[in-house]
Coordinates of C-alpha atoms and ligand atoms in Angstrom, one line a residue:
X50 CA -17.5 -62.8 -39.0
X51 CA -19.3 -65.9 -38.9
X52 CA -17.7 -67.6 -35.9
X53 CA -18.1 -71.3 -38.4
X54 CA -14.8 -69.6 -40.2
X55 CA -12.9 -69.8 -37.1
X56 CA -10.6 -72.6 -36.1
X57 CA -8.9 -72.6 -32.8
X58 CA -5.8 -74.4 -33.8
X59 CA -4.2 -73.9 -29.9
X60 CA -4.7 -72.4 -26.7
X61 CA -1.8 -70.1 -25.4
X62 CA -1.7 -68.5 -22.0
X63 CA -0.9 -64.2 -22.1
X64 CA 3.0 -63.6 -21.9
X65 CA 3.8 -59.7 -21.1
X66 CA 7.5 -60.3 -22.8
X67 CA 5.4 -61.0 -26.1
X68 CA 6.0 -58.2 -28.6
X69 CA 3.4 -58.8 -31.6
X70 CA 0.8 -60.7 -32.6
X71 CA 1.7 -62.1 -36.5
X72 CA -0.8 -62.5 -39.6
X73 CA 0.3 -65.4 -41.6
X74 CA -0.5 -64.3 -44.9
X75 CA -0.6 -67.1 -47.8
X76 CA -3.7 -67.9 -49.2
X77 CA -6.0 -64.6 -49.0
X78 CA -3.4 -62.2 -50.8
X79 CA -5.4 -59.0 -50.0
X80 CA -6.2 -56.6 -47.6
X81 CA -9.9 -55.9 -49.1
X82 CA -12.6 -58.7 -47.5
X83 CA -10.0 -60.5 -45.4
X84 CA -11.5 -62.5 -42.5
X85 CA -8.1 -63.5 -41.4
X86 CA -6.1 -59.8 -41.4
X87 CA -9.9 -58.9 -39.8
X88 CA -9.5 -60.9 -36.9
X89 CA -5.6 -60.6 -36.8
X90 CA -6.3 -56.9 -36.2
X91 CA -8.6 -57.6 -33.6
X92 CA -6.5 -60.0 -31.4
X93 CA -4.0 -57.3 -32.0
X94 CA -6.1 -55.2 -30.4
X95 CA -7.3 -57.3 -27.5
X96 CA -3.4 -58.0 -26.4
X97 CA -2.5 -54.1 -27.0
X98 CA 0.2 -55.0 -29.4
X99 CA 1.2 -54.6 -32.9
X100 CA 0.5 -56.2 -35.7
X101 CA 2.7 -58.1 -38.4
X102 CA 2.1 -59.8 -41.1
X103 CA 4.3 -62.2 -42.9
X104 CA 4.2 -63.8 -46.2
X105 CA 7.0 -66.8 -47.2
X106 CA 7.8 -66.7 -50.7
X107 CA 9.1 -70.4 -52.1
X108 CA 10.7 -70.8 -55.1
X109 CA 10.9 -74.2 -54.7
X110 CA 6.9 -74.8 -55.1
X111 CA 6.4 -76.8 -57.5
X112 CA 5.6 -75.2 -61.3
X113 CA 7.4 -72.4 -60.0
X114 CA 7.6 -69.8 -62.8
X115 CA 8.2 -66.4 -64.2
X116 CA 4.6 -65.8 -65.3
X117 CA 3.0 -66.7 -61.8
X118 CA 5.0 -65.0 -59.5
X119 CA 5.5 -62.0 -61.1
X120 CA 1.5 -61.6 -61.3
X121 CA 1.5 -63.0 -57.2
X122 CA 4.7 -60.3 -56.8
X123 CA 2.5 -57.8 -58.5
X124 CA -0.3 -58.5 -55.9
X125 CA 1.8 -58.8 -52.6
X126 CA 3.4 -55.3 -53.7
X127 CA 0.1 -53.8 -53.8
X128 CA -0.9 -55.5 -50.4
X129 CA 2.4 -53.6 -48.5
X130 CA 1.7 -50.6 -49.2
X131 CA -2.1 -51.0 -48.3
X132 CA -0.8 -52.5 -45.1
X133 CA 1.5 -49.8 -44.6
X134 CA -0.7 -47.2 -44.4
X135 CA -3.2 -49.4 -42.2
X136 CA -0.2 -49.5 -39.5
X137 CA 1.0 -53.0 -40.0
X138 CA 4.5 -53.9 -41.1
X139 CA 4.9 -56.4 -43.7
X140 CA 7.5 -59.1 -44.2
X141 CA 9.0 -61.4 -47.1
X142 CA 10.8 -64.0 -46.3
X143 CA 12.4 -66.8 -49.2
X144 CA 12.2 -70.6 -48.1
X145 CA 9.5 -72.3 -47.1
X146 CA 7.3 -70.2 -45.7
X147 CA 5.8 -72.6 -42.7
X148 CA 9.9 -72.9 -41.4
X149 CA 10.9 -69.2 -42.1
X150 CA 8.3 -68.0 -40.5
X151 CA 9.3 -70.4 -37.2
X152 CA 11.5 -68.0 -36.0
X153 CA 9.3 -65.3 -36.2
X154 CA 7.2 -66.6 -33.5
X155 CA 9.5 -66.3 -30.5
X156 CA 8.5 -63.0 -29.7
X157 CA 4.3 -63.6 -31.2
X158 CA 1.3 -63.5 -28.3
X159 CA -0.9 -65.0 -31.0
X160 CA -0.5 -66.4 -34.8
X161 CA -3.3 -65.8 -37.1
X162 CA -3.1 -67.8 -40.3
X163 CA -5.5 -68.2 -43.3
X164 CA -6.7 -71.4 -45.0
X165 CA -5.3 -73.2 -48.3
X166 CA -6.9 -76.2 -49.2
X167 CA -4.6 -78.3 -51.4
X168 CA -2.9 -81.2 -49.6
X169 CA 0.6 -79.3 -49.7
X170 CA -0.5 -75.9 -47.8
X171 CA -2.7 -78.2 -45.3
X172 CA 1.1 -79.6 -44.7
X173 CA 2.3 -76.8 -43.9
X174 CA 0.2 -76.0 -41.6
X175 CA 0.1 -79.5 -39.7
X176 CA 4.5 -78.9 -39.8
X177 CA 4.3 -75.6 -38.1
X178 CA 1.7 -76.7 -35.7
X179 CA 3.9 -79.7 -34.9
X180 CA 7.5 -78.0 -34.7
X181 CA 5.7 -74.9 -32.1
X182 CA 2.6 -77.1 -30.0
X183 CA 4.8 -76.9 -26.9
X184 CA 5.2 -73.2 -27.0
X185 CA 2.7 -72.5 -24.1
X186 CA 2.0 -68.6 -24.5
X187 CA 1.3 -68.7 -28.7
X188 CA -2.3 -69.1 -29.7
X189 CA -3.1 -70.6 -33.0
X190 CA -6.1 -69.6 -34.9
X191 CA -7.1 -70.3 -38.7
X192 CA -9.7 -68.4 -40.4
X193 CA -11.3 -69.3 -43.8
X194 CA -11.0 -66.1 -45.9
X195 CA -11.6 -67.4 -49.4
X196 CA -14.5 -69.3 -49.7
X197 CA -18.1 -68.0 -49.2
X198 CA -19.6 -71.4 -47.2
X199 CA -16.2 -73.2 -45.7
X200 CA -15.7 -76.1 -47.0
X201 CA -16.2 -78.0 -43.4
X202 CA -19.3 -76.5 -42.9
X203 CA -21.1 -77.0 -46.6
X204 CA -20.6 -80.5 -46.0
X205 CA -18.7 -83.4 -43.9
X206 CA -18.0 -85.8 -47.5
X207 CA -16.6 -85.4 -51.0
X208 CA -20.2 -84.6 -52.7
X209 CA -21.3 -86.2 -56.2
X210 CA -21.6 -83.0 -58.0
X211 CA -23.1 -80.2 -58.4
X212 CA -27.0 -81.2 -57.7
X213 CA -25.6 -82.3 -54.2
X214 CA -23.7 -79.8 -53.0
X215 CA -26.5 -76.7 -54.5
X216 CA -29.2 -77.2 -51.7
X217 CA -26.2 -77.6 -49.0
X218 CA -24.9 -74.1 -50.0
X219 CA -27.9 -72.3 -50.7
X220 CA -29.3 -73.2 -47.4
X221 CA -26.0 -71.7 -45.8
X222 CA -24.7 -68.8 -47.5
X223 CA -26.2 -66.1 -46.8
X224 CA -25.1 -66.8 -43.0
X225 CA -21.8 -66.0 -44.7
X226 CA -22.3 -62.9 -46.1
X227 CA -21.1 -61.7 -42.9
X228 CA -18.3 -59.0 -44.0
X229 CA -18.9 -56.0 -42.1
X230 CA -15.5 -53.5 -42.7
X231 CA -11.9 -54.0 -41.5
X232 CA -11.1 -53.2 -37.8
X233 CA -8.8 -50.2 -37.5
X234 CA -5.8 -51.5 -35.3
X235 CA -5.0 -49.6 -32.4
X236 CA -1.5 -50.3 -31.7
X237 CA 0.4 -48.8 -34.6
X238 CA 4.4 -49.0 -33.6
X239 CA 7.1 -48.5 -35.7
X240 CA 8.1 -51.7 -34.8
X241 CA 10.5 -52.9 -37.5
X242 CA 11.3 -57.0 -38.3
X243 CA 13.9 -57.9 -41.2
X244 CA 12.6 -58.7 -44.4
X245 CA 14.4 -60.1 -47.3
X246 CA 12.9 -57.6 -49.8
X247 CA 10.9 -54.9 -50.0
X248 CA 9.5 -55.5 -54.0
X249 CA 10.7 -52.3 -54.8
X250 CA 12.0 -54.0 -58.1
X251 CA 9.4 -56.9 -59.4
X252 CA 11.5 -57.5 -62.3
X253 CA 14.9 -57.7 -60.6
X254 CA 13.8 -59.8 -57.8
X255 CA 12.2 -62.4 -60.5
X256 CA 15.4 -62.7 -62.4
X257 CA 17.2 -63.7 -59.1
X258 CA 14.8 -66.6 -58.3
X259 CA 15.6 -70.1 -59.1
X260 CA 12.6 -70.9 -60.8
X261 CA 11.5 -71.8 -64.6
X262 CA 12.4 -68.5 -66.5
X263 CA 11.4 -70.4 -69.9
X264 CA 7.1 -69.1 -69.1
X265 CA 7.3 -65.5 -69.1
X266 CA 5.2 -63.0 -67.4
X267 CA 1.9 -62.8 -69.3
X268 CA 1.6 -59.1 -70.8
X269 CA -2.0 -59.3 -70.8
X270 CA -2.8 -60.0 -67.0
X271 CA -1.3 -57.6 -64.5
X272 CA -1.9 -59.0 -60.8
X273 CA -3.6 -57.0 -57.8
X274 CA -6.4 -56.3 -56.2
X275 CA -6.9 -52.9 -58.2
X276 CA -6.7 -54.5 -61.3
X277 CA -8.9 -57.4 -60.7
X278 CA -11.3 -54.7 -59.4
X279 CA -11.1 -52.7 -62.6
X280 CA -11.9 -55.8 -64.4
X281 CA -15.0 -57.3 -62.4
X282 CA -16.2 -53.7 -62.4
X283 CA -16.2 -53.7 -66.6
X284 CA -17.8 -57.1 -66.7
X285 CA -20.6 -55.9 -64.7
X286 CA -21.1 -52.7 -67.2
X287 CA -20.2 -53.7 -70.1
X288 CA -20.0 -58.0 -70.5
X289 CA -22.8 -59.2 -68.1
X290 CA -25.7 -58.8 -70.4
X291 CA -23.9 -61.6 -72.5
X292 CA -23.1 -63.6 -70.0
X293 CA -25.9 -66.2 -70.4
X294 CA -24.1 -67.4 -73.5
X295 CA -20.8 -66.9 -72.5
X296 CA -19.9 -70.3 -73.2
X297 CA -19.1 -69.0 -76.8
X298 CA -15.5 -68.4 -76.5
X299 CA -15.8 -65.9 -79.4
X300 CA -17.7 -63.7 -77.1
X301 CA -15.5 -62.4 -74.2
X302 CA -18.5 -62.6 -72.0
X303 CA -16.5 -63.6 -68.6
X304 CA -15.0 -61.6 -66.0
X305 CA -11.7 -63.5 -65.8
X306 CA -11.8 -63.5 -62.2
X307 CA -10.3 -66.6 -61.8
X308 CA -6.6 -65.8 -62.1
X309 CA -7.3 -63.2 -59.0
X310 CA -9.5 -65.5 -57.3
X311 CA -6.4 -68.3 -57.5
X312 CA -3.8 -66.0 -55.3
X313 CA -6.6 -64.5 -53.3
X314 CA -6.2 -60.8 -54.4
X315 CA -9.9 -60.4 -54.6
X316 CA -12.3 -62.1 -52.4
X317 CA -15.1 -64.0 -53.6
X318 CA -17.4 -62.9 -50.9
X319 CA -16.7 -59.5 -52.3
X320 CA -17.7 -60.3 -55.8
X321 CA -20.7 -61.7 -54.5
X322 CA -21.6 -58.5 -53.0
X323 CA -20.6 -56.5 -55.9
X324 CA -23.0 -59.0 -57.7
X325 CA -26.0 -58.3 -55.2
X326 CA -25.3 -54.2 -55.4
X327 CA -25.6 -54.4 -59.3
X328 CA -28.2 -56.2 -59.0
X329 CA -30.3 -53.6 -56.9
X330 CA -28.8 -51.1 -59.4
X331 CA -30.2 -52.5 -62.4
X332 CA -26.4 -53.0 -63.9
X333 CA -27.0 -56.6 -64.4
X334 CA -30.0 -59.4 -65.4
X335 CA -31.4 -61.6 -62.9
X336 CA -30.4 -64.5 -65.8
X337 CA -27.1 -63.0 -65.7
X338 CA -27.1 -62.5 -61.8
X339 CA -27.8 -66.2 -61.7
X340 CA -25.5 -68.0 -63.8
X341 CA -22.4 -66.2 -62.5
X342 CA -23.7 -67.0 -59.0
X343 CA -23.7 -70.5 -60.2
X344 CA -19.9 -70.6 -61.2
X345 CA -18.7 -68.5 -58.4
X346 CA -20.6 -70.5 -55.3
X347 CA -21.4 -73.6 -56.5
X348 CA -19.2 -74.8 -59.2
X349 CA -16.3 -73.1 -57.6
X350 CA -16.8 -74.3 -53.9
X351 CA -17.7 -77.8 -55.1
X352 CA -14.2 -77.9 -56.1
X353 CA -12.9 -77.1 -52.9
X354 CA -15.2 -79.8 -51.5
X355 CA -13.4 -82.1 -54.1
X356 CA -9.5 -81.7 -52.8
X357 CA -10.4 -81.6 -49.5
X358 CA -12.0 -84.5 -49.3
X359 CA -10.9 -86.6 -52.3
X360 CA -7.7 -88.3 -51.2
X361 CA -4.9 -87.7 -54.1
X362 CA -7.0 -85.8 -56.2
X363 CA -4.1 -85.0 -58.3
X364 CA -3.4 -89.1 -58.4
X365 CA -5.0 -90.5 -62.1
X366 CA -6.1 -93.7 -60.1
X367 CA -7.6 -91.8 -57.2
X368 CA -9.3 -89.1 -59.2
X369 CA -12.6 -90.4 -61.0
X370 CA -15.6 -92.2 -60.1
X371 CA -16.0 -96.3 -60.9
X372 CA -18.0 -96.4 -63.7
X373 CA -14.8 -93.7 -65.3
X374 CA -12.2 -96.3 -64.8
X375 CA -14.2 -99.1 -65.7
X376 CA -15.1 -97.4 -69.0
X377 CA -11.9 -96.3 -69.5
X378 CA -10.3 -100.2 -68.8
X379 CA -12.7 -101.4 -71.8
X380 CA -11.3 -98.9 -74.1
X381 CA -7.9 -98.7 -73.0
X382 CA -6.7 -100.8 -76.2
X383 CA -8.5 -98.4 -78.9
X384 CA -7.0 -97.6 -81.9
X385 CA -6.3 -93.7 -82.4
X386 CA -5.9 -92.1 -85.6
X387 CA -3.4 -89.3 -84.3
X388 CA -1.3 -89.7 -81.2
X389 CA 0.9 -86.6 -80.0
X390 CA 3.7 -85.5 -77.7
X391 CA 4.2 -82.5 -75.4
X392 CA 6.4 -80.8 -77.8
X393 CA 3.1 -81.2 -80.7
X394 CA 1.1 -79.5 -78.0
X395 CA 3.1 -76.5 -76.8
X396 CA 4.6 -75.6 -80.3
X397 CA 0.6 -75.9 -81.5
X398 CA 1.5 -78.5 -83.9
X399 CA -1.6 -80.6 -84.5
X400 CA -4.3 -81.3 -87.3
X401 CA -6.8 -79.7 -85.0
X402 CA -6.7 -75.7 -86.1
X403 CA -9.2 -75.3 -83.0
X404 CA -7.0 -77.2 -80.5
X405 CA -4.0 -75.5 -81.7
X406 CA -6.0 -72.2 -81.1
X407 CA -6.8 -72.5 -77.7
X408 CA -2.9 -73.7 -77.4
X409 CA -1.8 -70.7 -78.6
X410 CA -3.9 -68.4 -76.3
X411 CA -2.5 -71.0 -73.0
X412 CA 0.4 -70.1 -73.8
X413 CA 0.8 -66.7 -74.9
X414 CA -1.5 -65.4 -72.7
X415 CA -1.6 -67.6 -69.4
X416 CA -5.6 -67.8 -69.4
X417 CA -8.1 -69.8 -71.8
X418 CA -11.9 -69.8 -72.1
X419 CA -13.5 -72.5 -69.8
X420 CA -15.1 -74.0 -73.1
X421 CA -12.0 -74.4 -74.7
X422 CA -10.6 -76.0 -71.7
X423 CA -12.9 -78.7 -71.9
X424 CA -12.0 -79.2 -75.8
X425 CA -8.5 -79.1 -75.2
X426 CA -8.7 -81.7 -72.6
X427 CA -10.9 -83.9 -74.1
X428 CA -8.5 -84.0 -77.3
X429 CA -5.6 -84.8 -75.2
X430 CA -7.6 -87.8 -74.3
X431 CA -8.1 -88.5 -78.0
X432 CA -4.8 -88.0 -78.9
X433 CA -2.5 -89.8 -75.8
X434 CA -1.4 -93.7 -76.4
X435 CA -3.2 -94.3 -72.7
X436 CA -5.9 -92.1 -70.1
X437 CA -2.9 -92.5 -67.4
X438 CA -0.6 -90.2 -69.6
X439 CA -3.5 -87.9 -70.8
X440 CA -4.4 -86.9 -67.4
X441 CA -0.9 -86.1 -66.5
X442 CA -0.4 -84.4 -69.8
X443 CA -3.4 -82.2 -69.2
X444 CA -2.0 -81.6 -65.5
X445 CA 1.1 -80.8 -66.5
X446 CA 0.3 -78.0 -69.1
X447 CA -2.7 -76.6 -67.3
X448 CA 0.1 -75.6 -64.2
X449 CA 2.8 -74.8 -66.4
X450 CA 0.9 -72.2 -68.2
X451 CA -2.4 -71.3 -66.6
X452 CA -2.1 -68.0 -64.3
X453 CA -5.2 -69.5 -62.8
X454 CA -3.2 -73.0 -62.6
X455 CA -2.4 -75.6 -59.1
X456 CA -6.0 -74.6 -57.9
X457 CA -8.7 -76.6 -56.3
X458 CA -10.2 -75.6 -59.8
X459 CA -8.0 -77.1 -62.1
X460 CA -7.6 -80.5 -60.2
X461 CA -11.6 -80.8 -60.3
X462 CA -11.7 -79.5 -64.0
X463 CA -9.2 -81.8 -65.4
X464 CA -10.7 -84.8 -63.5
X465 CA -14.0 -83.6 -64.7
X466 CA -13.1 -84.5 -68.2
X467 CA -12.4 -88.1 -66.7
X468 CA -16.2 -88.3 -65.6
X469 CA -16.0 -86.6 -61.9
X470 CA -19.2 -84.7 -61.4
X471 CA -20.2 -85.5 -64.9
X472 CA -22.4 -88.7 -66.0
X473 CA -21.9 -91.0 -68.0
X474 CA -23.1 -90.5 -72.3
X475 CA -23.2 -92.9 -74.7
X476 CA -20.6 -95.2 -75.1
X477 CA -18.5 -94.5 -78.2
X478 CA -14.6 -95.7 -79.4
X479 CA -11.7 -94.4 -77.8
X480 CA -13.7 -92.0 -75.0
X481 CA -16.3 -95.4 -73.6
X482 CA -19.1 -93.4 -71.7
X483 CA -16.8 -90.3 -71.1
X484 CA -18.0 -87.0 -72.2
X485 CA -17.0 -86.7 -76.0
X486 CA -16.4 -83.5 -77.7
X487 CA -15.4 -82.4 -81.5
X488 CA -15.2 -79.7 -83.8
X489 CA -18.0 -79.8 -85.2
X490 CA -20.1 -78.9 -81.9
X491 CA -17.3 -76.0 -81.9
X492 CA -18.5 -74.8 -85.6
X493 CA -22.3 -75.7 -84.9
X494 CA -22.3 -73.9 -81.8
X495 CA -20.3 -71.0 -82.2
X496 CA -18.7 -68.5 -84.3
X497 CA -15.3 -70.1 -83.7
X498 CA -13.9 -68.6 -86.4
X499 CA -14.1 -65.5 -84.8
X500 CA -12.2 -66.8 -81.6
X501 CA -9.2 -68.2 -84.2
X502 CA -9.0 -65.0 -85.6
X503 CA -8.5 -63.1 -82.4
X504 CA -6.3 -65.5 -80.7
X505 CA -4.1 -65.3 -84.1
X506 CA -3.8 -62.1 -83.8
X507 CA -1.6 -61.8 -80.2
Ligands
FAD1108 C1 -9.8 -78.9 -68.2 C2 -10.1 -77.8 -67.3 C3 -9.1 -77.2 -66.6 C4 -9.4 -76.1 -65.8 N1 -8.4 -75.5 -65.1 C5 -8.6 -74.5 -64.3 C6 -7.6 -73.9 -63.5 O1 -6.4 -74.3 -63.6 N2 -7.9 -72.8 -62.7 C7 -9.1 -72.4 -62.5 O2 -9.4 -71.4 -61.8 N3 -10.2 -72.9 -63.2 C8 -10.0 -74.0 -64.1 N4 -11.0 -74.5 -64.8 C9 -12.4 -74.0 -64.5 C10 -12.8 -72.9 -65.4 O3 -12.5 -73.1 -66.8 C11 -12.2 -71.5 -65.0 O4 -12.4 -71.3 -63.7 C12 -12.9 -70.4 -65.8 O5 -12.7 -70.6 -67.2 C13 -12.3 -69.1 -65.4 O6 -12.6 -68.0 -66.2 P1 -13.4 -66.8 -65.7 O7 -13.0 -66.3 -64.4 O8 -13.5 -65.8 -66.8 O9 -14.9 -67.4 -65.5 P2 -16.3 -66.8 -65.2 O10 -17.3 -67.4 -66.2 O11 -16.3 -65.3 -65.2 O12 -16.7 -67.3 -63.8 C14 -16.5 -66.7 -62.6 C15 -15.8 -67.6 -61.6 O13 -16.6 -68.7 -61.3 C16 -15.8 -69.9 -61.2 N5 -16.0 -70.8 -62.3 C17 -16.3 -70.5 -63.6 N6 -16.3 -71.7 -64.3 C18 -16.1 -72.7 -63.4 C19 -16.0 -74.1 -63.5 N7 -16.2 -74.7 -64.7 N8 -15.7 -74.8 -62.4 C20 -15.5 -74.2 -61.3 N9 -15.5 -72.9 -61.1 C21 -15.8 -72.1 -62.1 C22 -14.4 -69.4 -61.2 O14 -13.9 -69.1 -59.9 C23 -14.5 -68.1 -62.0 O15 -13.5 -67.2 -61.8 C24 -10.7 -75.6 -65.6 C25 -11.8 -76.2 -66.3 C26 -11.5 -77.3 -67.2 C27 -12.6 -78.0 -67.9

């Protein structure tokens, strides 16, 4: 592993009463290309002890919902077994997982914890820190597991888009193509902790949890590392030849990696690799090679530059870029021909048989093309009496419904339909320099009835 992915949180001095050393599982919801369980194994093995790894489950996280835990459920049940048979006992706790897992460390040598990005996981981790810094004997170490180039080392400031954060990357990643195979841990006990469930019954355990039971589990996206496998593998065989126009959201030219990518259960690092193998192979186009490349390292880990270093990224006045609010303070007084509510959006109830579309497909099926994501949000924007309650309209249902949803990628792709990382167009009513978009790029551009069609037929 490239040491750059390592940081040493604390220092603890060896304790022979210590029993374990603990994996802090949150972010990187896999066993497959896991830096963190990688080196978790191998301090395991330098202290001669066994390995745990714990995983908090809060029902309490904001957006909380049937359809994205049972998918994350789905994954984590996958990841036991895996674990199981690797030697290492797994444990669920419900609560907040930074304070359940405080008693836990009592008896740990060493805690070994992967990185989250958004500003509520960072607090977790600053909490734990804080409530166990004067335990002398633990050691603390955090390990970037889900982002090819971490974000600290692609670069030390929020970057201006795309065309500044490319050169940084490129110069750096293939440092971190530095996945070798998992260590084997030596120290295989059958030491046994309590856990509050063994996810013997996904279904059971979700109707127990205090969370919104109105967004049901998504019948077209089963979670786990298998299946997101499956997937990447078909899109390689049988989609990536499209791929260069895959911003027709007729075609199903993309690999829907991103509502795996959002719990961790596949790795990105392993994609790329997958990527490179084909590539050799003959199985995919240089063009097509390229472009996804694009998405997955640069447009993806530019977002994760954004909430890092963007200070209330998820605040409307904190978001965008100056010239975005001054345009949008000129226009702010605009007269709209339609104006809409929530309950227009989720029941598809507009004028806009393209909008209502791409409603439908949120909704039903928890995912939506990224082209139609732009459309939808710019008509939210066209359609809300102010830009204040468009953005948090846009917010709202993009983590309600999206699988993918609360990701570094949908903070930086809402706020990108507020100007962030775009430029700014000619100025025109209601939108001022923003981006515009309308239905008849939609019909020009695509065969959009055909994406109608299929979505009205789920
Ligand atoms: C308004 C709006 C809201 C969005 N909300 C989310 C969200 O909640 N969660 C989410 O993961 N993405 C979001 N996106 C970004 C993008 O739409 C999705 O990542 C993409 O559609 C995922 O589909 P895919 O995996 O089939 O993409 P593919 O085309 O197969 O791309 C492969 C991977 O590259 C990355 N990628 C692709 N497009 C983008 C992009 N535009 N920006 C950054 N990374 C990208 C993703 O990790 C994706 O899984 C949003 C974009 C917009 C404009």
């Amino acid at each position: 592993m490239n040491k750059e992915r390592l940081l040493k949180i604390k220092e603890g001095k060896k304790d022979a009463s210590k029993t374990y050393v603990i994996y802090w599982m949150q972010q990187s919801q896999r066993v497959h290309y896991n830096h963190a369980l990688d080196h978790a194994i191998r301090m395991a093995n330098h202290f001669d002890l066994p390995l745990v790894c714990f995983f908090g489950i809060d029902d309490k996280y904001p957006e909380a919902n049937e359809r994205s835990y049972q998918f994350m459920l789905e994954g984590l049940k996958e990841v036991s077994e895996l674990l199981k048979k690797l030697g290492i006992n797994f444990i669920l706790t419900f609560g907040k997982p930074h304070q359940s897992l405080i008693p836990f460390l009592n008896d740990a040598q060493a805690l070994v914890m992967d990185r989250g990005y958004l500003r509520h996981q960072r607090l977790w981790r600053k909490e734990l820190y804080h409530e166990v810094k004067s335990n002398d004997s633990l050691i603390i170490d955090m390990v970037d597991a889900d982002l090819i180039v971490p974000v600290h080392v692609a670069s030390q400031k929020v970057e201006y888009g795309a065309y500044t954060i490319r050169p940084k990357i490129k110069k750096l990643y293939e440092s971190f193509r530095d996945f070798r195979k998992l260590a084997v841990l030596n120290n295989k006990s059958d030491l046994k902790l309590d856990s509050d469930d063994d996810l013997d019954d996904i279904d059971q355990l979700i109707k127990k949890m205090n969370i919104d039971h109105t967004v049901k589990k998504s019948i077209y996206y089963k979670g786990g590392y298998k299946e997101a496998s499956r997937r990447f593998s078909e899109f390689i065989l049988e989609k990536s030849d499209l791929y260069p126009e895959s911003n027709d959201p007729s075609l199903d030219a993309t690999s829907h990696m991103s509502i795996y990518l959002h719990f961790g259960q596949i790795s990105s690092l392993e994609l790329l690799e997958r990527l490179y193998l084909a590539l050799e192979q003959g199985q995919i186009k240089g063009e097509s090679f390229d472009q996804y490349v694009e998405q997955l390292l640069i447009r993806r880990e530019l977002a994760f530059n954004y909430v890092f270093y963007q200070e209330e990224y998820d605040q409307f006045e904190h978001m965008t870029e100056d010239w975005a609010y001054q345009t949008m303070e000129a226009h702010v007084n605009d007269k709209k021909t339609y104006i809409y509510d929530l309950s227009n959006y989720e029941e598809y109830n507009t004028h806009d048989p393209y909008f209502n579309t791409a409603m439908k497909e949120m909704v039903v099926t928890g995912y939506m093309h990224n082209y139609m994501r732009m459309y939808w949000a710019k008509k939210i924007i066209e359609w809300s009496p102010s830009f204040k309650k468009a953005y948090e309209t846009i917010l709202y249902l993009n983590n309600k419904y999206f699988i993918d949803g609360r990701d570094p990628n949908s903070y930086t792709g809402v706020a990108w339909c507020f100007g962030k990382h775009d430029r700014a167009w000619t100025e025109r009513e209601i939108f001022g320099k923003l981006r515009y978009m309308n239905d008849k790029g939609l019909e020009r551009k695509f065969n959009i009835e055909k994406y109608v069609e299929k979505i009205a037929s789920i």
